[in-house]
Short mmCIF file of C-alpha atoms in Angstrom, two decimals:
data_model
loop_
_atom_site.label_atom_id
_atom_site.label_comp_id
_atom_site.label_asym_id
_atom_site.label_seq_id
_atom_site.Cartn_x
_atom_site.Cartn_y
_atom_site.Cartn_z
CA MET A 1 28.37 10.20 14.53
CA SER A 2 27.11 9.50 18.08
CA GLY A 3 27.99 13.09 18.97
CA ASP A 4 25.84 14.29 16.08
CA VAL A 5 22.85 12.34 17.44
CA ARG A 6 23.21 13.69 20.97
CA THR A 7 23.78 17.26 19.79
CA MET A 8 20.76 17.11 17.54
CA LEU A 9 18.50 15.73 20.29
CA GLU A 10 19.73 18.26 22.86
CA ARG A 11 19.10 21.08 20.40
CA ALA A 12 15.52 19.83 19.95
CA VAL A 13 15.02 20.03 23.72
CA ALA A 14 16.52 23.53 23.87
CA ASP A 15 14.24 24.61 21.01
CA ARG A 16 11.20 23.18 22.84
CA VAL A 17 10.41 20.72 20.09
CA MET A 18 10.08 18.18 22.90
CA PRO A 19 10.76 18.17 26.63
CA GLY A 20 12.87 15.04 26.37
CA ALA A 21 13.37 11.68 24.71
CA VAL A 22 15.36 8.48 24.73
CA ALA A 23 17.06 6.99 21.69
CA LEU A 24 19.27 4.15 20.59
CA VAL A 25 21.56 3.55 17.64
CA ASP A 26 22.78 -0.02 17.11
CA ARG A 27 25.42 -0.35 14.41
CA GLY A 28 25.71 -4.08 13.99
CA GLY A 29 25.82 -4.73 17.73
CA ALA A 30 27.72 -1.62 18.84
CA VAL A 31 24.96 0.17 20.73
CA ASP A 32 24.82 3.83 21.79
CA ARG A 33 21.96 4.95 24.05
CA TYR A 34 20.80 8.50 24.66
CA ALA A 35 18.54 10.17 27.21
CA VAL A 36 18.03 13.92 26.85
CA GLY A 37 15.89 16.46 28.65
CA SER A 38 13.03 15.29 30.83
CA TRP A 39 9.70 13.62 30.17
CA ALA A 40 7.94 16.70 31.58
CA PRO A 41 9.24 20.29 31.52
CA GLY A 42 11.09 20.88 34.77
CA GLY A 43 10.84 17.22 35.75
CA PRO A 44 13.56 14.68 36.48
CA PRO A 45 15.84 13.59 33.64
CA ALA A 46 14.34 11.30 31.00
CA ASP A 47 15.39 7.68 31.39
CA ASP A 48 15.10 4.66 29.14
CA THR A 49 13.00 2.62 31.57
CA ALA A 50 9.91 4.67 30.63
CA ILE A 51 6.97 2.79 29.14
CA VAL A 52 5.74 4.97 26.28
CA ARG A 53 2.84 5.03 23.83
CA ILE A 54 4.26 3.70 20.56
CA GLN A 55 0.97 4.01 18.63
CA SER A 56 1.51 3.05 14.96
CA MET A 57 4.78 1.29 15.71
CA THR A 58 2.30 -1.37 16.87
CA LYS A 59 1.67 -2.22 13.20
CA PRO A 60 4.87 -4.18 12.52
CA ILE A 61 4.35 -6.11 15.76
CA THR A 62 0.81 -6.99 14.70
CA ALA A 63 2.12 -7.99 11.27
CA ALA A 64 4.72 -10.31 12.80
CA ALA A 65 2.09 -11.88 15.06
CA THR A 66 -0.07 -12.51 11.99
CA LEU A 67 2.78 -14.13 10.09
CA ARG A 68 3.43 -16.37 13.09
CA LEU A 69 -0.13 -17.70 12.77
CA VAL A 70 0.40 -18.17 9.04
CA GLN A 71 3.54 -20.21 9.80
CA ALA A 72 1.54 -22.31 12.26
CA GLY A 73 -1.12 -23.06 9.62
CA ARG A 74 -3.87 -21.27 11.54
CA LEU A 75 -4.21 -18.56 8.89
CA ALA A 76 -3.43 -18.13 5.21
CA LEU A 77 -2.74 -14.79 3.56
CA ASP A 78 -5.55 -15.35 1.07
CA ASP A 79 -8.11 -16.39 3.70
CA PRO A 80 -11.29 -14.26 3.59
CA VAL A 81 -11.51 -12.35 6.85
CA GLN A 82 -15.29 -12.81 7.00
CA ARG A 83 -14.62 -16.37 8.19
CA TRP A 84 -13.84 -14.81 11.58
CA LEU A 85 -15.30 -11.35 11.04
CA PRO A 86 -18.79 -11.93 9.62
CA GLU A 87 -19.47 -8.21 10.05
CA LEU A 88 -17.30 -7.67 6.95
CA ALA A 89 -19.13 -10.02 4.57
CA ASP A 90 -20.93 -8.70 1.47
CA ARG A 91 -19.16 -5.35 1.27
CA GLN A 92 -20.23 -2.38 -0.85
CA VAL A 93 -17.60 -0.16 -2.47
CA LEU A 94 -17.64 3.53 -3.37
CA ARG A 95 -17.63 4.18 -7.11
CA GLY A 96 -14.94 6.82 -6.71
CA TYR A 97 -12.68 8.60 -4.26
CA ASP A 98 -15.11 11.43 -3.49
CA ALA A 99 -18.37 9.58 -4.18
CA ASP A 100 -21.40 9.94 -1.95
CA LEU A 101 -21.89 7.08 0.50
CA ASP A 102 -24.84 5.66 -1.42
CA ASP A 103 -22.99 5.67 -4.75
CA VAL A 104 -21.67 2.12 -4.44
CA VAL A 105 -21.11 -1.16 -6.24
CA PRO A 106 -20.67 -4.65 -4.76
CA ALA A 107 -17.17 -5.73 -3.78
CA ASP A 108 -15.69 -8.00 -6.44
CA ARG A 109 -14.18 -10.32 -3.81
CA PRO A 110 -14.00 -10.68 -0.02
CA ILE A 111 -11.39 -8.84 2.05
CA GLN A 112 -8.42 -11.15 2.62
CA VAL A 113 -5.85 -11.34 5.42
CA ARG A 114 -3.18 -10.08 3.01
CA ASP A 115 -5.28 -6.96 2.35
CA LEU A 116 -5.14 -6.04 6.03
CA LEU A 117 -1.35 -6.35 6.14
CA VAL A 118 -0.92 -3.95 3.21
CA CYS A 119 -3.64 -1.44 4.23
CA GLY A 120 -5.64 -2.65 1.25
CA SER A 121 -8.94 -3.64 2.88
CA GLY A 122 -10.74 -0.54 1.63
CA TYR A 123 -11.10 0.89 5.12
CA GLY A 124 -8.77 3.64 6.26
CA MET A 125 -7.84 7.28 6.46
CA ASP A 126 -8.73 9.77 3.75
CA ALA A 127 -5.73 12.03 3.21
CA SER A 128 -7.92 15.05 2.40
CA GLY A 129 -10.24 14.66 5.38
CA ALA A 130 -12.97 16.36 3.34
CA THR A 131 -14.72 13.66 1.30
CA PRO A 132 -18.10 12.15 2.27
CA TYR A 133 -16.21 9.03 3.31
CA ALA A 134 -13.91 10.97 5.65
CA GLN A 135 -16.90 12.75 7.15
CA ALA A 136 -18.67 9.42 7.67
CA LEU A 137 -15.65 7.97 9.54
CA ARG A 138 -15.72 11.02 11.79
CA ALA A 139 -19.48 10.84 12.38
CA ALA A 140 -19.30 7.14 13.23
CA GLY A 141 -16.60 7.75 15.84
CA VAL A 142 -14.05 5.56 14.05
CA GLU A 143 -11.78 8.23 12.60
CA ALA A 144 -8.08 7.58 13.20
CA GLY A 145 -6.39 10.03 15.53
CA PRO A 146 -3.97 10.46 18.42
CA ASP A 147 -6.50 9.76 21.16
CA PRO A 148 -6.75 6.30 22.75
CA VAL A 149 -9.78 4.21 21.90
CA THR A 150 -12.86 4.42 24.10
CA ILE A 151 -15.11 2.09 22.07
CA ASP A 152 -15.12 -1.69 22.61
CA ALA A 153 -13.55 -3.62 19.72
CA ALA A 154 -16.81 -5.29 18.65
CA ASP A 155 -18.69 -1.97 18.72
CA TRP A 156 -15.89 -0.27 16.78
CA LEU A 157 -15.95 -2.98 14.10
CA GLY A 158 -19.74 -2.81 13.89
CA ARG A 159 -19.62 0.92 13.28
CA LEU A 160 -16.93 0.52 10.64
CA ALA A 161 -18.90 -2.25 8.94
CA GLY A 162 -21.79 0.16 8.50
CA LEU A 163 -19.68 2.11 5.99
CA PRO A 164 -18.75 1.18 2.41
CA LEU A 165 -15.19 0.45 1.34
CA ALA A 166 -13.20 3.30 -0.16
CA HIS A 167 -11.86 0.99 -2.89
CA GLN A 168 -12.14 -2.61 -4.03
CA PRO A 169 -10.32 -5.04 -1.70
CA GLY A 170 -6.64 -5.26 -2.60
CA ARG A 171 -6.81 -2.51 -5.22
CA GLY A 172 -5.94 0.57 -3.20
CA PHE A 173 -4.24 1.84 -0.05
CA ARG A 174 -5.86 3.51 2.96
CA TYR A 175 -3.82 3.81 6.13
CA HIS A 176 -4.48 2.62 9.67
CA HIS A 177 -7.88 0.90 9.98
CA SER A 178 -6.78 -2.39 8.39
CA PHE A 179 -4.44 -2.99 11.31
CA ALA A 180 -7.11 -2.29 13.90
CA ILE A 181 -9.29 -4.83 12.07
CA LEU A 182 -6.31 -7.22 12.03
CA GLY A 183 -6.00 -7.01 15.81
CA ILE A 184 -9.63 -8.05 16.21
CA LEU A 185 -9.17 -10.82 13.65
CA LEU A 186 -6.18 -12.26 15.53
CA SER A 187 -8.08 -12.31 18.81
CA ARG A 188 -10.92 -14.24 17.19
CA VAL A 189 -8.62 -16.69 15.42
CA VAL A 190 -6.87 -17.62 18.67
CA GLY A 191 -10.03 -17.43 20.79
CA MET A 192 -8.57 -15.24 23.53
CA ARG A 193 -7.79 -11.63 24.36
CA LEU A 194 -5.12 -10.29 22.06
CA GLN A 195 -3.02 -9.17 25.05
CA GLU A 196 -2.81 -12.77 26.26
CA HIS A 197 -1.93 -14.16 22.85
CA LEU A 198 0.77 -11.57 22.15
CA ALA A 199 2.25 -12.08 25.61
CA ALA A 200 2.56 -15.82 24.96
CA ASP A 201 3.60 -15.85 21.31
CA VAL A 202 5.42 -12.53 20.77
CA PHE A 203 6.43 -10.62 23.88
CA GLY A 204 7.55 -13.62 25.93
CA PRO A 205 9.67 -15.33 23.25
CA LEU A 206 11.31 -12.03 22.23
CA GLY A 207 11.92 -10.82 25.79
CA MET A 208 9.64 -7.78 25.40
CA VAL A 209 8.80 -7.74 29.10
CA ASP A 210 7.22 -4.27 29.27
CA THR A 211 5.13 -4.26 26.08
CA GLY A 212 1.34 -4.55 26.09
CA PHE A 213 -1.95 -2.77 25.61
CA TRP A 214 -1.71 -1.17 29.04
CA VAL A 215 0.76 -0.41 31.82
CA PRO A 216 0.28 -2.51 34.96
CA THR A 217 -1.03 -0.37 37.79
CA GLU A 218 2.07 -0.97 39.90
CA GLN A 219 4.21 0.36 37.00
CA ALA A 220 2.11 3.46 36.32
CA HIS A 221 4.93 5.75 37.46
CA ARG A 222 6.88 4.70 34.35
CA LEU A 223 4.30 6.17 31.92
CA PRO A 224 5.34 9.73 30.92
CA PRO A 225 2.90 12.50 30.09
CA ALA A 226 1.93 13.09 26.47
CA TYR A 227 2.08 16.42 24.65
CA ARG A 228 1.23 18.21 21.44
CA HIS A 229 2.41 21.54 20.06
CA GLY A 230 0.00 24.37 20.78
CA ASP A 231 -0.85 27.32 18.56
CA ASP A 232 1.91 29.40 20.15
CA ASP A 233 4.49 26.66 19.52
CA GLY A 234 4.46 25.75 23.21
CA LEU A 235 3.81 22.25 24.51
CA VAL A 236 0.30 21.36 25.65
CA GLU A 237 -0.13 18.33 27.90
CA THR A 238 -2.73 15.94 26.47
CA GLU A 239 -2.34 13.07 28.96
CA PRO A 240 -0.81 13.26 32.44
CA ALA A 241 2.06 11.20 33.75
CA ALA A 242 0.93 7.84 35.15
CA GLY A 243 -2.02 8.43 32.82
CA GLY A 244 -5.01 6.48 33.97
CA GLY A 245 -7.82 5.82 31.53
CA ILE A 246 -7.07 3.26 28.84
CA TRP A 247 -3.30 3.11 29.42
CA VAL A 248 -2.99 2.19 33.11
CA GLY A 249 -4.46 -1.02 34.45
CA GLU A 250 -6.53 -3.52 32.51
CA PRO A 251 -9.22 -1.64 30.50
CA ALA A 252 -12.89 -2.35 30.99
CA ILE A 253 -13.33 -2.83 27.22
CA ASP A 254 -11.78 -5.12 24.61
CA VAL A 255 -8.85 -3.16 23.14
CA ALA A 256 -7.74 -5.56 20.39
CA HIS A 257 -8.11 -2.64 17.96
CA ASN A 258 -5.91 -0.31 20.03
CA GLU A 259 -2.14 0.28 20.03
CA LEU A 260 0.67 -0.70 22.37
CA VAL A 261 2.92 0.78 24.99
CA SER A 262 6.56 -0.31 25.06
CA THR A 263 10.12 0.61 26.05
CA LEU A 264 13.36 1.38 24.29
CA ALA A 265 14.76 -2.04 25.21
CA ASP A 266 11.68 -3.90 23.98
CA VAL A 267 11.49 -2.07 20.64
CA HIS A 268 15.20 -2.80 20.21
CA ARG A 269 14.63 -6.52 20.79
CA PHE A 270 11.90 -6.57 18.15
CA ALA A 271 14.04 -4.66 15.65
CA VAL A 272 17.02 -6.96 16.26
CA MET A 273 14.77 -9.95 15.49
CA LEU A 274 13.92 -8.42 12.10
CA ARG A 275 17.54 -7.49 11.37
CA ASP A 276 18.67 -11.00 12.29
CA GLY A 277 16.29 -12.74 9.90
CA GLY A 278 13.57 -13.65 12.39
CA ARG A 279 15.72 -15.15 15.14
CA ARG A 280 15.05 -14.83 18.86
CA PRO A 281 17.67 -13.35 21.21
CA ASP A 282 19.04 -16.85 21.86
CA GLY A 283 19.51 -17.40 18.12
CA THR A 284 16.62 -19.84 17.62
CA PRO A 285 14.24 -19.23 14.69
CA TRP A 286 11.00 -17.40 15.53
CA LEU A 287 9.82 -15.79 12.30
CA SER A 288 10.86 -17.46 9.05
CA GLN A 289 13.30 -15.68 6.77
CA ASP A 290 10.68 -15.77 4.01
CA SER A 291 8.21 -14.04 6.33
CA VAL A 292 10.74 -11.36 7.27
CA ARG A 293 11.61 -10.87 3.59
CA ALA A 294 7.94 -10.45 2.64
CA MET A 295 7.23 -8.18 5.59
CA THR A 296 10.09 -5.85 4.74
CA SER A 297 9.59 -5.70 0.93
CA ASP A 298 7.30 -3.32 -0.94
CA GLN A 299 3.94 -5.10 -1.34
CA VAL A 300 1.83 -2.25 -2.77
CA ALA A 301 1.09 -2.21 -6.51
CA PRO A 302 2.08 0.99 -8.34
CA GLU A 303 -1.53 1.71 -9.30
CA ALA A 304 -2.50 1.80 -5.61
CA LYS A 305 0.04 4.54 -4.83
CA THR A 306 -2.31 7.38 -5.68
CA PRO A 307 -1.93 10.95 -4.32
CA GLU A 308 -5.06 10.67 -2.17
CA SER A 309 -4.09 7.33 -0.63
CA PHE A 310 -1.65 8.81 1.91
CA PHE A 311 -0.02 12.08 2.88
CA PRO A 312 1.59 14.13 0.07
CA GLY A 313 4.92 12.85 -1.19
CA PHE A 314 4.89 9.60 0.77
CA TRP A 315 5.22 7.34 -2.26
CA ALA A 316 8.31 9.11 -3.64
CA GLY A 317 10.95 6.42 -3.22
CA THR A 318 8.88 4.64 -0.56
CA GLY A 319 6.79 1.49 -0.48
CA TRP A 320 4.85 -0.43 2.14
CA GLY A 321 5.48 -3.98 3.27
CA TYR A 322 3.55 -5.64 6.10
CA GLY A 323 3.31 -2.95 8.79
CA VAL A 324 6.45 -1.04 7.77
CA CYS A 325 7.43 1.48 5.12
CA VAL A 326 10.29 0.41 2.86
CA ARG A 327 12.73 2.63 0.99
CA THR A 328 12.68 1.62 -2.69
CA GLU A 329 15.41 3.96 -3.99
CA PRO A 330 18.93 5.03 -2.96
CA PRO A 331 20.55 6.28 -0.82
CA HIS A 332 18.90 3.99 1.74
CA GLU A 333 17.25 1.42 -0.51
CA GLY A 334 15.93 -1.51 1.51
CA ARG A 335 15.75 0.39 4.80
CA PHE A 336 12.47 -0.29 6.62
CA GLY A 337 10.69 0.91 9.74
CA TRP A 338 7.83 3.05 10.92
CA SER A 339 6.77 5.90 13.21
CA GLY A 340 4.14 6.37 15.91
CA GLY A 341 1.77 9.30 16.22
CA GLN A 342 3.12 10.27 19.64
CA GLY A 343 6.59 11.07 18.33
CA THR A 344 8.25 7.67 18.08
CA ASP A 345 10.25 6.15 15.23
CA PHE A 346 12.49 3.22 14.33
CA PHE A 347 14.32 1.93 11.29
CA VAL A 348 16.42 -1.07 10.35
CA ASP A 349 18.96 -0.85 7.53
CA PRO A 350 19.77 -4.38 6.31
CA GLN A 351 22.72 -3.14 4.24
CA THR A 352 24.63 -1.71 7.19
CA GLY A 353 23.03 -3.60 10.08
CA THR A 354 22.03 -0.31 11.69
CA ILE A 355 18.99 0.00 13.95
CA ALA A 356 17.87 3.43 15.16
CA ILE A 357 15.05 4.13 17.62
CA LEU A 358 13.68 7.44 18.91
CA LEU A 359 11.01 7.61 21.60
CA SER A 360 9.44 10.91 22.59
CA GLN A 361 5.88 11.58 23.70
CA VAL A 362 5.00 14.61 21.56
CA GLU A 363 2.31 14.27 18.92
CA LEU A 364 3.58 14.19 15.35
CA GLY A 365 3.39 17.47 13.48
CA ARG A 366 5.87 19.45 11.44
CA PRO A 367 8.36 20.04 14.30
CA MET A 368 8.45 16.36 15.24
CA TRP A 369 8.63 15.16 11.62
CA GLU A 370 11.60 17.45 11.07
CA LEU A 371 13.22 16.03 14.20
CA ILE A 372 12.62 12.44 13.09
CA ASN A 373 14.12 13.15 9.68
CA ALA A 374 17.16 14.76 11.32
CA PHE A 375 17.52 11.81 13.71
CA GLN A 376 17.39 9.30 10.86
CA GLU A 377 20.11 11.15 8.98
CA ALA A 378 22.32 11.54 12.06
CA ALA A 379 21.90 7.84 12.89
CA SER A 380 22.66 6.62 9.36
#
């Protein structure tokens, strides 16, 4: 099976789906690692010390950090978020999916912490991209996309708060924005920058030594370039190696609503914690088994799984826990994990004990989705 993984990844490099990647398959503690191609065409071989943009793979980490605060009694899942985020009090809600922005009714209850974990706040992506709501997200500069944030967290939240909710709190699903809100909420609950809190309560205890909201300046050489597929199927560089901007060195703005950079080893440590029922590398409890069970179980009501709530076909045999998708039907029922918009992916299969991680730096599109699907099958 390990040969299948390597062959598949090398073929993707030869076919110019990506210039290179690193990957890992852990079958109950027997770990195979892979490094194929290079991080830049014609560059040195890819290596697994690279610090890469994991984008939406940040969501399960944010979810775990939230559940840690719930365990500590500093948050409850049914707490109204307006206690810390007054910008989100007294919400108005669109009457329908494609309603005009002024066609609203009052929210029937406040947004709760639980709503953020299940993308149920009422804020989030519109799968069509064509409704008045989608256009308003775009006009306000808060549309989700592959680019790093350039707006301070408080400004971003203020702009979002100027828009109505797409659905009543807890009675729908809209991807992405709830987790950006959750990052800001956590920073306000703990009264410090989110980077500092995560370093103390998540990254340190789990040994995730290279994970954060930015790459330290002295480690900038470890940040690969980022790419997308161009119109001619070639690769177009979107961010240079050793980046700069928001990813290298401490940003000038609050980035609690942004996403993380990490390494193969650090993502593996996080995934092992989930596989092992919330235990740290030394075997001591970190996240309760009940929290892990809730995080990795489908938490979205059937009536919220509407065609417009996410990309076509997503809900076929799939649910959403707290920051991860969950397979709800065979052949991989119970498997959970998530992907990142810059071509990253991980899953954990509790039935077999398998963990699989793929880290590239090519924006998700059809070629990369096909590669991720092939990787998941080869790693199963």
